[in-house]
Amino acid sequence: MEGTTHKKINLEDKTYKTRHVILAIIFVGIFMSSLDAYMVSIALPNITTYFNVNLHQSQWVITGYLLVMTALFIPLGKASEYTGKTRMFIAGFTLFTISSLACGIATNMDQLILFRLLQAAGASMVIGVGGAIIFLVALPEERGRAMGYLGAVTSIGALLGPVIGGSITQFLGWQYLFFINVPIGILLFIFALKYLKIPEKTSESFEMDWLGALTLIVFVASLLMFCSELADGNHLTTLLVYGFISILSLAAFIVRESRYEKPLLDLSVFKNKLFTLAIVSMMLFNMAIAAANFIGPFYLQGAMNYKPAQVGLLFLMVPLLMVGASPLGGWIYDKHHQKYAAASAVLIGAFAFFLMAYAFFKMNLVLIVLSFALWGVGRGLYNGPNGTETMSSLPPQKSATASTVMFTTGSLAMAIGISLATVFLTFQLSTMGYNGAVLAAGHTLLSNSISTIIMAAGFACVLSALVAVLRNR
């Protein structure tokens, strides 16, 4: 792969003749990696019991995966400039598959956590460069649809994770959450070796800003831990320590990257308004979605008295509608290149959350279902236009940078959204004189509190839309 150059787009070129197979390989890899980030959470009680450990130790099966995956996006994206994106993808899914097998046969919790961290490193390699490969392989007139599918795949993985995880755990056992990745990984490896051959221009030598990578990893890790402690709300000293470390490491990272000759992340990309505002818009929308996705089940179970299975079925409406809306939004964008497509889509999301807030307050199931439907449509229509605008705002040689920054900031935004929703809910309930279990708060308190948070999510969407408009002015 080294020494090759980008080819002009030619439908006779084997890469573009087999592009649909290549895209399918990438989508399956990203879906499995995203799914595993959320699928195991439902089995955590079973894993805790099986190894006879406490929850504080077993939660690292979940926390460690998300932390490592998010922290390594940008460093591994930088490394792909030397290895090539396709080699990085194949190596990543190979590591993901082998470590999945190791997770399934782990004999103690320490082994499971270690193999889970290795699995996360493989997932980071797959997801981080996956977006860049999709953008390189798809024809210009198909990129909107391709990026729409990418957004749908990652979101559906997050939403379906608990549903699939619960079924596998109940009928087969938690080990099969990991074993299921093995045959899929083997098939994907075979297809990748045959079809994943994309001409790339790679660096002649491996260059990594190790100090920059270290400070970035410390920043991401400390920020995620800060969000976790913020949501917990019981350890002020620990919260302050993580907050101080995250601010200090971020400052150190910025100073290092702005002065180093060959930085891990070229900070000049953020001077590009088209790129930066697309990222900010996506972060605001992700925060709103994460807050609603996290807080919604508390309302439906605590106020409406629905069973978890019923809540899961209701939430399934969102990814199902996204499956249809994502390629549609991308197709419309490819055909018309409407510069306010992303802003229009996120406004649909805003309306969905405003309607949901009203429906939660009134406890109206019909309006709740309608708001969930609009949520799925709005998110689906947004994925293609915003993803395409983010990737196309930087030159092709920086596609890995665009992809990894997009996934890193998206993950951090979701963590922040969940933390803020938790803090606001706890604060509102306490101001109303209630400090017990959330589900036992009663429908009146939950309706008032959660509808207010969903309303705030709607305003975050409005702000996201304004940023998307400013991007194109």
XYZ file of C-alpha atoms in Angstrom, residues 184-456:
273
model
C -18.772 -13.134 12.377
C -15.189 -11.943 12.829
C -13.767 -14.903 10.886
C -16.149 -14.330 7.967
C -15.420 -10.614 7.991
C -11.669 -11.284 7.980
C -11.978 -13.559 4.928
C -14.056 -11.023 2.996
C -11.787 -8.159 4.058
C -8.669 -9.912 2.756
C -10.375 -10.454 -0.597
C -12.146 -7.137 -1.142
C -10.653 -4.519 1.159
C -7.925 -3.333 -1.224
C -8.089 0.423 -1.537
C -5.330 2.564 -3.084
C -3.975 4.872 -0.396
C -1.093 7.259 0.053
C 0.694 6.343 3.278
C 3.577 7.890 5.238
C 7.062 6.551 4.531
C 7.912 6.361 8.228
C 5.986 5.852 11.455
C 5.725 9.103 13.393
C 3.778 9.348 16.629
C 3.672 12.196 19.099
C 3.765 9.941 22.153
C 3.540 12.763 24.689
C 0.598 14.249 22.844
C -1.082 10.817 22.747
C -0.514 10.365 26.478
C -1.994 13.739 27.416
C -4.991 13.107 25.136
C -5.640 9.691 26.661
C -5.387 11.162 30.175
C -7.825 13.936 29.188
C -10.413 11.558 27.707
C -10.103 9.117 30.615
C -10.350 11.799 33.309
C -13.275 13.525 31.570
C -15.224 10.262 31.309
C -14.479 9.499 34.960
C -15.528 13.055 35.858
C -18.843 12.479 34.072
C -19.279 9.173 35.900
C -18.627 10.761 39.294
C -20.843 13.720 38.396
C -23.697 11.322 37.676
C -23.028 9.455 40.930
C -22.942 12.686 42.936
C -21.585 11.135 46.149
C -17.840 11.787 46.010
C -17.098 15.504 45.774
C -13.353 15.143 46.353
C -12.974 12.498 43.633
C -15.084 14.625 41.288
C -12.848 17.655 41.821
C -9.695 15.577 41.284
C -10.954 14.198 37.969
C -12.110 17.667 36.907
C -8.719 19.193 37.711
C -6.863 16.425 35.867
C -9.079 16.755 32.785
C -8.562 20.549 32.585
C -4.825 20.269 33.179
C -4.342 17.457 30.630
C -6.422 19.286 28.014
C -4.309 22.417 28.472
C -1.126 20.332 28.234
C -2.402 18.641 25.069
C -3.223 21.972 23.393
C 0.170 23.459 24.286
C 1.982 20.340 23.084
C 0.107 20.067 19.777
C 0.397 23.768 18.980
C 4.195 23.703 19.412
C 5.192 20.223 18.229
C 6.464 19.999 14.640
C 4.533 16.824 13.775
C 1.549 16.773 16.167
C -0.787 13.922 16.887
C -3.713 16.174 16.005
C -3.251 19.170 13.746
C -5.177 21.784 15.712
C -5.359 24.006 12.643
C -8.286 21.864 11.435
C -10.417 23.598 14.063
C -9.771 26.932 12.326
C -11.878 25.500 9.530
C -15.366 26.797 10.318
C -17.038 24.186 8.134
C -15.430 21.365 10.130
C -15.622 22.808 13.643
C -19.252 23.945 13.516
C -20.340 20.585 12.085
C -18.634 18.899 15.057
C -20.232 21.318 17.554
C -23.673 20.783 16.018
C -23.245 17.016 16.250
C -22.089 17.215 19.876
C -25.134 19.247 20.934
C -27.499 16.850 19.182
C -25.716 13.836 20.717
C -25.987 15.353 24.196
C -29.738 15.802 23.753
C -30.196 12.283 22.395
C -28.102 10.676 25.143
C -30.062 12.539 27.836
C -33.419 11.435 26.397
C -32.232 7.884 25.807
C -30.996 7.627 29.395
C -33.794 9.414 31.222
C -36.740 8.125 29.169
C -36.870 4.606 30.661
C -37.049 6.043 34.192
C -40.199 7.929 33.210
C -41.830 5.045 31.358
C -41.200 2.596 34.207
C -41.658 4.927 37.170
C -44.523 7.123 35.966
C -46.292 4.920 33.387
C -45.612 1.599 35.194
C -44.390 -0.142 32.031
C -42.244 -3.253 32.245
C -38.647 -3.105 30.928
C -39.587 -5.251 27.904
C -42.372 -2.809 26.986
C -39.979 0.129 27.333
C -37.469 -1.657 25.112
C -40.075 -2.210 22.408
C -41.063 1.453 22.506
C -37.455 2.576 22.171
C -36.995 0.177 19.234
C -39.153 2.555 17.212
C -36.261 5.036 17.065
C -33.678 2.801 15.310
C -36.313 1.227 13.069
C -37.309 4.623 11.697
C -33.666 5.662 11.492
C -32.995 2.709 9.170
C -35.376 4.233 6.647
C -34.707 7.903 7.298
C -30.872 7.775 7.242
C -30.421 6.670 3.604
C -33.351 8.885 2.588
C -31.723 11.930 4.166
C -28.412 11.054 2.533
C -30.063 10.526 -0.858
C -31.822 13.895 -0.669
C -28.548 15.570 0.288
C -26.643 13.827 -2.524
C -29.265 14.904 -5.056
C -29.899 18.497 -3.997
C -26.937 19.428 -1.714
C -29.329 21.528 0.348
C -27.029 23.397 2.711
C -29.591 23.578 5.494
C -30.480 19.872 5.391
C -28.716 19.118 8.694
C -30.335 22.112 10.420
C -33.796 21.119 9.165
C -33.323 17.553 10.403
C -32.193 18.569 13.880
C -35.192 20.919 14.136
C -37.390 17.861 13.632
C -35.509 16.380 16.578
C -36.136 19.539 18.583
C -39.858 19.371 17.863
C -39.822 15.688 18.834
C -38.329 16.491 22.241
C -40.680 19.434 22.871
C -43.612 17.157 22.023
C -42.148 14.412 24.221
C -41.815 16.824 27.147
C -45.487 17.785 26.805
C -46.508 14.132 26.397
C -44.527 13.118 29.501
C -46.154 15.926 31.474
C -49.637 14.875 30.326
C -48.821 11.129 30.420
C -50.251 10.788 26.907
C -49.104 7.539 25.265
C -50.210 8.505 21.748
C -48.118 11.691 21.829
C -45.188 9.775 23.369
C -45.244 7.299 20.470
C -45.471 10.160 17.957
C -42.558 11.984 19.589
C -40.422 8.817 19.458
C -41.259 8.440 15.776
C -40.228 12.030 15.038
C -37.037 11.491 17.062
C -36.085 8.552 14.857
C -36.880 10.424 11.649
C -35.017 13.571 12.704
C -31.920 11.656 13.783
C -31.976 9.604 10.604
C -32.288 12.612 8.299
C -29.445 14.357 10.169
C -26.812 11.614 9.922
C -26.101 11.791 6.193
C -25.876 15.566 5.669
C -23.875 16.340 8.819
C -21.550 13.356 8.397
C -20.863 14.277 4.776
C -20.258 17.920 5.615
C -17.873 16.959 8.429
C -15.804 14.607 6.275
C -15.801 16.790 3.140
C -14.715 19.933 4.988
C -11.140 18.593 5.266
C -8.877 17.411 2.405
C -8.824 13.640 1.607
C -5.461 13.087 3.303
C -7.048 14.234 6.579
C -10.053 11.916 6.299
C -8.803 9.774 9.198
C -8.479 12.921 11.341
C -12.037 13.983 10.492
C -13.391 10.502 11.233
C -11.598 9.996 14.557
C -12.381 13.505 15.840
C -16.025 12.969 14.914
C -16.253 9.691 16.849
C -14.226 10.956 19.829
C -16.267 14.119 20.330
C -19.498 12.213 19.696
C -18.705 9.702 22.466
C -17.689 12.444 24.903
C -20.860 14.413 24.134
C -23.021 11.392 24.934
C -21.219 10.854 28.238
C -21.744 14.518 29.132
C -25.418 14.334 28.152
C -26.052 11.357 30.423
C -24.230 13.009 33.324
C -26.129 16.281 32.983
C -29.463 14.465 32.777
C -28.632 12.556 35.965
C -27.555 15.700 37.817
C -30.631 17.670 36.747
C -33.006 14.845 37.686
C -31.422 14.380 41.103
C -31.448 18.145 41.713
C -35.087 18.582 40.704
C -36.293 15.689 42.811
C -34.327 16.942 45.833
C -35.723 20.471 45.481
C -39.190 18.894 45.613
C -38.220 17.200 48.873
C -37.611 13.702 47.507
C -34.279 11.877 47.915
C -35.245 8.221 47.519
C -35.042 5.773 44.622
C -35.943 7.409 41.301
C -38.470 4.769 40.207
C -40.323 5.134 43.507
C -40.718 8.920 43.199
C -44.261 8.676 41.831
C -45.743 9.781 38.530
C -46.277 13.428 39.507
C -42.681 14.114 40.551
C -41.269 12.128 37.626
C -43.556 13.799 35.094
C -42.592 17.284 36.273
C -38.869 16.572 36.556
C -38.250 14.479 33.459
C -40.428 16.580 31.162
C -38.295 19.601 32.131
C -35.098 17.730 31.217
C -36.556 16.627 27.881
C -37.542 20.242 27.235
C -33.921 21.258 27.852
